[in-house]
Amino acid sequence: VQAALKFTPAPRNYLTSCEGRLSLCGTINHCLYFKGKALEQHELVSGADEYVIHALRGKRRIVFERASGSRLWDVEGREYFDAISGTNGPAMVGHAHPLVTERVSAQLAKLPSTFLAHDSVPVVEFAARMSELTPSGLSKTFLCPGGGEAVEAAVKLAIRATGRTEVISLHGAYHGMSLALMGLGGIPSLREWFPGGIRWPGFQQVPNGDAYRPQLTVKEGGWETAARALEATIDRGSYNRIAAVLIELVQGPGGHVVYEDGFPQAVQRICRERGILLIVDEVQTGLGRCGTRWACDLYGIEPDIIVVGKAFGGGFPFGAFTAKADLVDEELEASPWHVLTFMNQPLQAAAGLAVTEIVESQQLAARAQILGDRARARFEQMAEKYGAIGDIRGPGLFIGVDLVTDRTSRLPATDACSGALEYALDMGLMTWFGGVGNVLKFKPPLTVPDEDFEHMLDMCERVVAYVDGKIR
Ligand SMILES: Cc1ncc(COP(=O)(O)O)c(C=O)c1O
């Protein structure tokens, strides 16, 4: 509209009052003239309150306007540093990466979408690329707009391919929030609100092999017991119709849980021995974040299906899974086993191709390892000063710092952390507290410049000091 009417570039947004109601009308020309005033943050917040349905809305209201690299700016020009792209953000190669912008824009201009029954050039290219990048034996890819949708599609494929209906996941797991996936989540607070509870018949969770807070033993070394619990559940607690075990190799949202070495391998062995499919959810851990291309590489895991999301889109909505070809027969591909208007679309593929190119050409997995080592060394120095740091967990630049009331009991410092998110935001640090609100996340883009990286660590130190002070 602006171009057609030869307007000068309009300020970012306009809000005008119509019969006492707020309405956003930045693209309607008469509104531009009606009250041509850029919106203030508080007006946008009122607009958001009136018109937007949120989930997990923060106490501190921020309205972002733009971002670049590892920084974002709100509508008042306040600057924020992104330390959460590896968790609830997708900007692993940085915000608004020029190559992603260029490739997605070019694709948008050339062929933005296709129809259900046919292919497009970038989708074939991206799927072929995934067969090269994913652990050995995986070769066929399904694309969709989100990680949860990809997990759900992978689970359906496993059920269809095996003819079995049961699926096991772990305590502390997070795989998405669809109706079915809520029953595969292992974080009670995310599902307990649901009236009457919810779990797809045949879905269940077993204890995980948490190295720091073993669920089944009082001391470290509990992973063998957790592996036995999985075996017992499969052999004695199921209907012997288990299609798949679904697992994150480091549990992100569930509190950055790292298993003891031995547990993931045992899960793989248990599945193989029984002909059960292993689905690995690498929505957070995949594509270099952990210092290797996949978290699978850290443990020698070769899944039957790998699921990815977030980072691969470089900001564009993205999810995908790649599976062994023998799980996907001709009949399945011709049938409506899973149908989405936005499955296998060229824009997702263009974004994914750009991101994988950036990760490979800039050797971002190696960079994640280098930066991760630096960050862990810095948190270890902090641990000498602040007793609140109970555990510092990697791998790579996928870091969670477990804050505790004391190191002996390892009790989560949930209360002490309660104001820490706002405290961090006051400084301009975008972070997150996972687990039961006590695990500080440090997961900036892998392209973060050194200066921003050090600045974010300085701010993290102040957050840790704040929590430590509250405990004392
Ligand atoms: C491990 C894991 N799996 C799946 C999902 C779901 O992805 P999305 O939010 O794109 O549906 C997430 C999102 O946080 C995740 O962390």
PDB file of C-alpha atoms in Angstrom, residues 168-191 198-199 203-206 246 248 251:
ATOM      1  CA  ILE A 168       7.522 -44.950  25.814  1.00  0.00           C
ATOM      2  CA  SER A 169       9.222 -41.676  26.694  1.00  0.00           C
ATOM      3  CA  LEU A 170      11.092 -40.497  29.793  1.00  0.00           C
ATOM      4  CA  HIS A 171      10.318 -38.587  32.960  1.00  0.00           C
ATOM      5  CA  GLY A 172      11.367 -34.991  32.352  1.00  0.00           C
ATOM      6  CA  ALA A 173      10.861 -35.278  28.596  1.00  0.00           C
ATOM      7  CA  TYR A 174       9.518 -32.498  26.396  1.00  0.00           C
ATOM      8  CA  HIS A 175       8.475 -33.235  22.840  1.00  0.00           C
ATOM      9  CA  GLY A 176       5.781 -30.635  22.078  1.00  0.00           C
ATOM     10  CA  MET A 177       2.313 -29.668  23.197  1.00  0.00           C
ATOM     11  CA  SER A 178      -0.190 -31.290  20.836  1.00  0.00           C
ATOM     12  CA  LEU A 179      -2.925 -33.362  22.472  1.00  0.00           C
ATOM     13  CA  ALA A 180      -1.042 -36.586  21.762  1.00  0.00           C
ATOM     14  CA  LEU A 181       2.404 -35.243  22.671  1.00  0.00           C
ATOM     15  CA  MET A 182       1.236 -33.937  26.043  1.00  0.00           C
ATOM     16  CA  GLY A 183       0.903 -37.614  26.921  1.00  0.00           C
ATOM     17  CA  LEU A 184       4.513 -38.220  25.928  1.00  0.00           C
ATOM     18  CA  GLY A 185       5.790 -35.278  27.976  1.00  0.00           C
ATOM     19  CA  GLY A 186       7.416 -36.011  31.299  1.00  0.00           C
ATOM     20  CA  ILE A 187       6.982 -32.585  32.919  1.00  0.00           C
ATOM     21  CA  PRO A 188       3.854 -32.807  35.096  1.00  0.00           C
ATOM     22  CA  SER A 189       3.330 -29.029  35.334  1.00  0.00           C
ATOM     23  CA  LEU A 190       2.785 -28.866  31.577  1.00  0.00           C
ATOM     24  CA  ARG A 191      -0.084 -31.334  31.591  1.00  0.00           C
ATOM     25  CA  ILE A 198      -4.633 -36.678  29.325  1.00  0.00           C
ATOM     26  CA  ARG A 199      -2.650 -39.533  27.900  1.00  0.00           C
ATOM     27  CA  PHE A 203       1.763 -43.833  25.916  1.00  0.00           C
ATOM     28  CA  GLN A 204       3.757 -43.926  29.157  1.00  0.00           C
ATOM     29  CA  GLN A 205       6.929 -42.570  30.778  1.00  0.00           C
ATOM     30  CA  VAL A 206       9.746 -44.315  32.594  1.00  0.00           C
ATOM     31  CA  LEU A 246      11.196 -41.584  22.169  1.00  0.00           C
ATOM     32  CA  GLU A 248      15.995 -36.457  23.931  1.00  0.00           C
ATOM     33  CA  GLN A 251      16.603 -33.097  28.121  1.00  0.00           C
TER      34      GLN A 251
END
